[in-house]
Amino acid sequence: MEDDIALEEDFEGKPPLSEEENRLRKIRFEQEFYPHLGSLLRFSKTLVKEEDIAKDLVQETFIKAFRFMHYFEEGTNAKAWLFKILKNEFYSFYRKKTKEATFSGYESLEEETGEEDGLISQHAQNLSTEIFGQLIGDEMTMAINALPADYRMTFLLADLEGFSYEELAAIFKVPIGTIRSRLHRARNILKKQLTAYARGMGFKTDEDHDGL
Amino acid sequence: MMDCKTLLQLIQLYLDGEANTEQTELLLKHVNGCQDCRCIYEFETAFRSFLAKKMNEIPVSDREISELQKKISEQIQINES
Ligand SMILES: [Zn+2]
């Protein structure tokens, strides 16, 4: 990934660390980065179905984090930094796997305005909240997995990990407005999907009565 | 009074933890006085907590974490030598 290349170039010409420096680096690495391992693994598992691959991506993330640790500014957000690396790992894994230009293809969606979003939101709120309780995790996982990858990652990082718009903008290197629009769209798609599932299961939603 | 369309956006902002004090006040005031928006607000809140609950059901055990950590440490060791 571009980030990696940039990092590699910077790395060249630096004097190797002394034994003592290296020892300290390891301690810092363990103290600052390992506590986030569980969060990254959970995130990776939601993105990739195959457990082994999910773990490999996290492993590779930590190995890179260690290698490039001198670029990590102490006192800044270690978790956000790790997720940024993991996101890149996921992208390159996904690109290798599909070779389709799926990611960039969806970006154009973000330029659209919110007229239709308002409608979806109105439509979805008719679904009573109790019905959601009846849906099982599988439907939800399927709905999340069906999201475009950029939306899915942004959404999961926001809702699962609680990153702020600003942190997300830094992780994805996009403007805050793009983050806001991705989240908005991702949630609307999910609401629509889950409404459809609930219907398919025979639950009546308020909307069914609209025509009466 | 703020219009309902603006409020829809504000609800998202608020639930994302991005609304400032002023926006939060506006939101709560509107929601208290507007039945429609209150429904939406309640729905959105429930929807968020539903998603959060389901997502947290993805299993990650302590054992898995410590095994992976061990593997990473070993790999780093190998890379260094
Ligand atoms: Zn209203």
Coordinates of C-alpha atoms and ligand atoms in Angstrom, one line a residue:
Chain A
M1 CA 0.0 0.0 0.0
E2 CA 1.0 3.6 -0.5
D3 CA 1.4 4.1 3.2
D4 CA 3.7 1.3 3.5
I5 CA 5.9 2.4 0.6
A6 CA 6.1 5.9 2.1
L7 CA 7.1 4.3 5.4
E8 CA 9.7 2.0 3.8
E9 CA 11.4 4.9 2.0
D10 CA 11.6 6.9 5.2
F11 CA 13.0 4.0 7.0
E12 CA 16.0 3.7 4.7
G13 CA 19.1 5.4 5.8
K14 CA 18.2 5.3 9.5
P15 CA 20.8 3.9 11.7
P16 CA 19.9 0.5 13.2
L17 CA 18.6 0.6 16.8
S18 CA 21.0 -0.3 19.6
E19 CA 20.3 -3.3 21.7
E20 CA 19.0 -1.2 24.5
E21 CA 16.8 0.9 22.2
N22 CA 15.4 -2.3 20.8
R23 CA 14.6 -3.7 24.2
L24 CA 12.7 -0.5 25.1
R25 CA 10.9 -0.6 21.8
K26 CA 9.6 -4.1 22.5
I27 CA 8.4 -3.1 26.0
R28 CA 6.6 -0.1 24.6
F29 CA 5.1 -2.2 21.8
E30 CA 3.7 -4.7 24.3
Q31 CA 2.4 -2.0 26.6
E32 CA 0.8 0.2 24.0
F33 CA -0.3 -2.1 21.2
Y34 CA -1.1 -5.5 22.6
P35 CA -4.0 -4.3 24.7
H36 CA -5.8 -3.5 21.4
L37 CA -5.3 -7.0 20.0
G38 CA -8.8 -8.2 20.9
S39 CA -10.5 -5.2 19.3
L40 CA -8.6 -5.7 16.1
L41 CA -9.3 -9.4 16.0
R42 CA -13.0 -8.8 16.5
F43 CA -13.1 -6.3 13.8
S44 CA -11.1 -8.5 11.5
K45 CA -13.5 -11.4 12.1
T46 CA -16.5 -9.2 11.2
L47 CA -14.8 -8.3 7.9
V48 CA -13.4 -11.7 6.9
K49 CA -15.4 -14.9 7.4
E50 CA -12.4 -17.2 7.4
E51 CA -11.0 -17.2 10.9
D52 CA -7.4 -18.0 9.8
I53 CA -7.3 -15.1 7.4
A54 CA -8.8 -12.8 10.0
K55 CA -6.0 -13.7 12.3
D56 CA -3.3 -13.5 9.7
L57 CA -4.4 -9.9 8.9
V58 CA -4.2 -8.9 12.5
Q59 CA -0.8 -10.6 12.9
E60 CA 0.5 -8.8 9.8
T61 CA -0.8 -5.6 11.2
F62 CA 1.1 -6.0 14.5
I63 CA 4.3 -7.0 12.7
K64 CA 4.1 -3.9 10.6
A65 CA 3.3 -1.8 13.6
F66 CA 6.4 -3.1 15.3
R67 CA 8.6 -2.5 12.2
F68 CA 7.3 1.1 11.7
M69 CA 6.9 1.9 15.4
H70 CA 9.4 4.8 15.3
Y71 CA 6.8 6.6 13.1
F72 CA 4.2 6.3 15.8
E73 CA 4.1 9.4 17.8
E74 CA 4.0 8.7 21.5
G75 CA 0.9 10.0 23.3
T76 CA -1.2 9.8 20.1
N77 CA -3.9 7.3 19.5
A78 CA -2.3 3.8 19.3
K79 CA -5.6 2.1 18.6
A80 CA -6.4 4.4 15.6
W81 CA -2.9 3.8 14.2
L82 CA -3.3 0.1 14.4
F83 CA -6.7 0.2 12.7
K84 CA -5.2 2.3 10.0
I85 CA -2.7 -0.4 9.3
L86 CA -5.3 -3.2 9.5
K87 CA -7.5 -1.3 7.1
N88 CA -4.7 -1.3 4.6
E89 CA -4.0 -4.9 5.1
F90 CA -7.7 -5.6 4.5
Y91 CA -7.7 -3.6 1.3
S92 CA -4.7 -5.3 -0.1
F93 CA -6.0 -8.7 0.8
Y94 CA -9.3 -7.9 -0.8
R95 CA -7.7 -6.5 -3.9
K96 CA -5.7 -9.7 -4.4
K97 CA -8.8 -11.7 -3.9
T98 CA -11.2 -10.0 -6.2
K99 CA -9.2 -7.9 -8.6
E100 CA -12.4 -6.0 -9.2
A101 CA -12.5 -2.3 -8.8
T102 CA -15.2 -2.6 -6.2
F103 CA -13.9 0.0 -3.8
S104 CA -13.5 3.0 -6.0
G105 CA -16.7 2.1 -7.8
Y106 CA -18.8 2.8 -4.7
E107 CA -17.1 6.1 -3.9
S108 CA -19.3 7.9 -6.5
L109 CA -22.3 7.1 -4.3
E110 CA -21.0 9.4 -1.7
E111 CA -21.4 12.4 -3.9
E112 CA -25.2 12.0 -4.1
T113 CA -27.3 14.1 -1.8
G114 CA -29.6 13.0 0.9
E115 CA -33.1 13.3 -0.5
E116 CA -33.5 9.6 -0.9
D117 CA -31.8 9.0 2.5
G118 CA -34.6 10.9 4.2
L119 CA -37.1 8.6 2.6
I120 CA -35.3 5.5 3.6
S121 CA -35.1 6.8 7.1
Q122 CA -38.7 7.6 7.3
H123 CA -39.6 4.2 5.8
A124 CA -37.4 2.3 8.1
Q125 CA -38.6 3.9 11.2
N126 CA -42.0 2.5 10.6
L127 CA -40.6 -0.9 11.5
S128 CA -41.3 -1.4 15.1
T129 CA -38.2 -1.9 17.3
E130 CA -39.5 -5.1 18.8
I131 CA -39.3 -6.7 15.4
F132 CA -35.5 -6.1 15.3
G133 CA -35.3 -8.1 18.5
Q134 CA -36.7 -11.1 16.7
L135 CA -34.0 -11.0 14.0
I136 CA -31.1 -13.2 14.7
G137 CA -27.4 -12.3 14.3
D138 CA -27.1 -14.1 10.9
E139 CA -29.4 -11.6 9.1
M140 CA -27.5 -8.8 10.7
T141 CA -24.1 -10.2 9.7
M142 CA -25.4 -10.8 6.1
A143 CA -26.7 -7.3 5.9
I144 CA -23.4 -5.9 7.1
N145 CA -21.4 -8.1 4.8
A146 CA -23.5 -6.9 1.9
L147 CA -22.4 -3.3 2.4
P148 CA -19.7 -1.9 0.1
A149 CA -16.3 -2.5 1.8
D150 CA -15.6 1.2 2.5
Y151 CA -19.0 1.7 4.1
R152 CA -18.7 -1.5 6.1
M153 CA -15.3 -0.6 7.6
T154 CA -16.3 2.9 8.4
F155 CA -19.5 1.8 10.0
L156 CA -17.9 -1.0 12.0
L157 CA -15.1 1.3 13.2
A158 CA -17.6 3.9 14.3
D159 CA -20.2 1.6 15.9
L160 CA -18.0 -1.2 17.2
E161 CA -14.9 0.8 18.2
G162 CA -16.4 4.2 18.8
F163 CA -13.9 6.1 16.7
S164 CA -14.9 9.8 16.2
Y165 CA -15.5 11.3 12.8
E166 CA -12.1 13.0 13.0
E167 CA -10.3 9.8 13.8
L168 CA -12.1 8.0 11.0
A169 CA -11.2 10.7 8.6
A170 CA -7.6 10.3 9.5
I171 CA -7.8 6.5 9.3
F172 CA -9.3 6.6 5.8
K173 CA -7.6 9.8 4.6
V174 CA -10.9 11.3 3.5
P175 CA -12.8 14.5 4.6
I176 CA -15.1 14.3 7.6
G177 CA -18.0 14.9 5.3
T178 CA -17.3 11.7 3.5
I179 CA -17.2 9.8 6.8
R180 CA -20.6 11.3 7.8
S181 CA -22.1 10.4 4.5
R182 CA -20.7 6.8 4.6
L183 CA -22.1 6.2 8.1
H184 CA -25.5 7.7 7.1
R185 CA -25.7 5.6 4.0
A186 CA -24.5 2.4 5.6
R187 CA -27.1 2.7 8.4
N188 CA -29.8 3.4 5.9
I189 CA -28.9 0.4 3.8
L190 CA -28.9 -1.8 6.9
K191 CA -32.2 -0.5 8.0
K192 CA -33.7 -1.2 4.6
Q193 CA -32.1 -4.7 4.5
L194 CA -33.3 -5.6 8.0
T195 CA -36.7 -4.3 7.3
A196 CA -36.9 -6.5 4.2
Y197 CA -35.7 -9.5 6.3
A198 CA -38.3 -8.9 8.9
R199 CA -40.9 -8.7 6.2
G200 CA -39.7 -11.9 4.6
M201 CA -40.1 -13.6 8.0
G202 CA -43.7 -12.5 7.9
F203 CA -43.6 -9.7 10.4
K204 CA -45.9 -6.9 9.6
T205 CA -44.4 -3.5 9.7
D206 CA -46.4 -0.3 10.1
E207 CA -45.7 0.5 6.5
D208 CA -48.0 -2.4 5.4
H209 CA -50.9 -0.3 6.6
D210 CA -49.9 2.8 4.9
G211 CA -52.1 2.1 1.9
L212 CA -55.2 1.5 3.9
Chain B
M1 CA -38.3 25.7 16.5
M2 CA -36.0 23.7 14.3
D3 CA -37.5 21.9 11.3
C4 CA -37.8 18.1 11.4
K5 CA -35.5 17.5 8.5
T6 CA -32.6 19.2 10.3
L7 CA -33.4 17.2 13.3
L8 CA -33.0 13.9 11.4
Q9 CA -29.4 14.8 10.8
L10 CA -28.9 16.0 14.3
I11 CA -30.0 12.7 15.6
Q12 CA -27.3 10.9 13.8
L13 CA -24.7 13.4 14.9
Y14 CA -25.8 13.1 18.5
L15 CA -25.8 9.3 18.4
D16 CA -22.4 9.4 16.9
G17 CA -21.2 11.4 19.9
E18 CA -20.4 14.4 17.6
A19 CA -23.1 16.9 18.7
N20 CA -22.0 19.9 20.8
T21 CA -23.8 21.1 23.8
E22 CA -25.9 23.6 21.9
Q23 CA -26.9 21.0 19.3
T24 CA -27.7 18.5 22.0
E25 CA -30.0 21.0 23.8
L26 CA -31.8 21.8 20.5
L27 CA -32.3 18.2 19.8
L28 CA -33.7 17.3 23.2
K29 CA -35.9 20.3 23.2
H30 CA -37.3 19.4 19.8
V31 CA -37.7 15.8 20.6
N32 CA -39.7 16.6 23.7
G33 CA -42.1 18.7 21.8
C34 CA -42.5 16.7 18.5
Q35 CA -44.1 13.3 18.6
D36 CA -42.8 12.3 15.1
C37 CA -39.2 13.1 15.8
R38 CA -39.5 11.4 19.2
C39 CA -40.5 8.2 17.5
I40 CA -37.6 8.5 15.1
Y41 CA -35.2 9.3 17.9
E42 CA -36.4 6.2 19.9
F43 CA -36.2 4.0 16.8
E44 CA -32.7 5.2 16.0
T45 CA -31.5 4.7 19.5
A46 CA -33.0 1.2 19.6
F47 CA -31.5 0.4 16.2
R48 CA -28.0 1.4 17.4
S49 CA -28.2 -0.6 20.5
F50 CA -29.5 -3.6 18.6
L51 CA -26.6 -3.4 16.2
A52 CA -24.1 -3.0 19.0
K53 CA -25.5 -6.0 20.8
K54 CA -25.3 -8.2 17.8
M55 CA -21.9 -7.1 16.9
N56 CA -20.6 -7.8 20.3
E57 CA -21.8 -11.4 20.0
I58 CA -18.9 -12.1 17.6
P59 CA -16.8 -14.4 19.7
V60 CA -13.2 -13.5 20.6
S61 CA -11.8 -15.5 23.5
D62 CA -9.0 -14.6 25.8
R63 CA -7.2 -17.7 24.8
E64 CA -7.4 -16.8 21.1
I65 CA -6.0 -13.4 21.9
S66 CA -3.1 -14.7 24.0
E67 CA -2.3 -17.3 21.3
L68 CA -2.2 -14.7 18.6
Q69 CA -0.1 -12.4 20.7
K70 CA 2.4 -15.3 21.3
K71 CA 2.5 -16.0 17.5
I72 CA 3.2 -12.3 16.8
S73 CA 6.0 -12.1 19.3
E74 CA 7.6 -15.2 17.9
Q75 CA 7.3 -13.8 14.4
I76 CA 8.9 -10.5 15.4
Q77 CA 11.7 -12.5 17.1
I78 CA 12.3 -14.4 13.8
N79 CA 12.2 -11.3 11.7
E80 CA 14.9 -9.7 13.8
S81 CA 17.4 -12.5 13.7
Ligands
ZN1 ZN -39.9 17.1 14.6

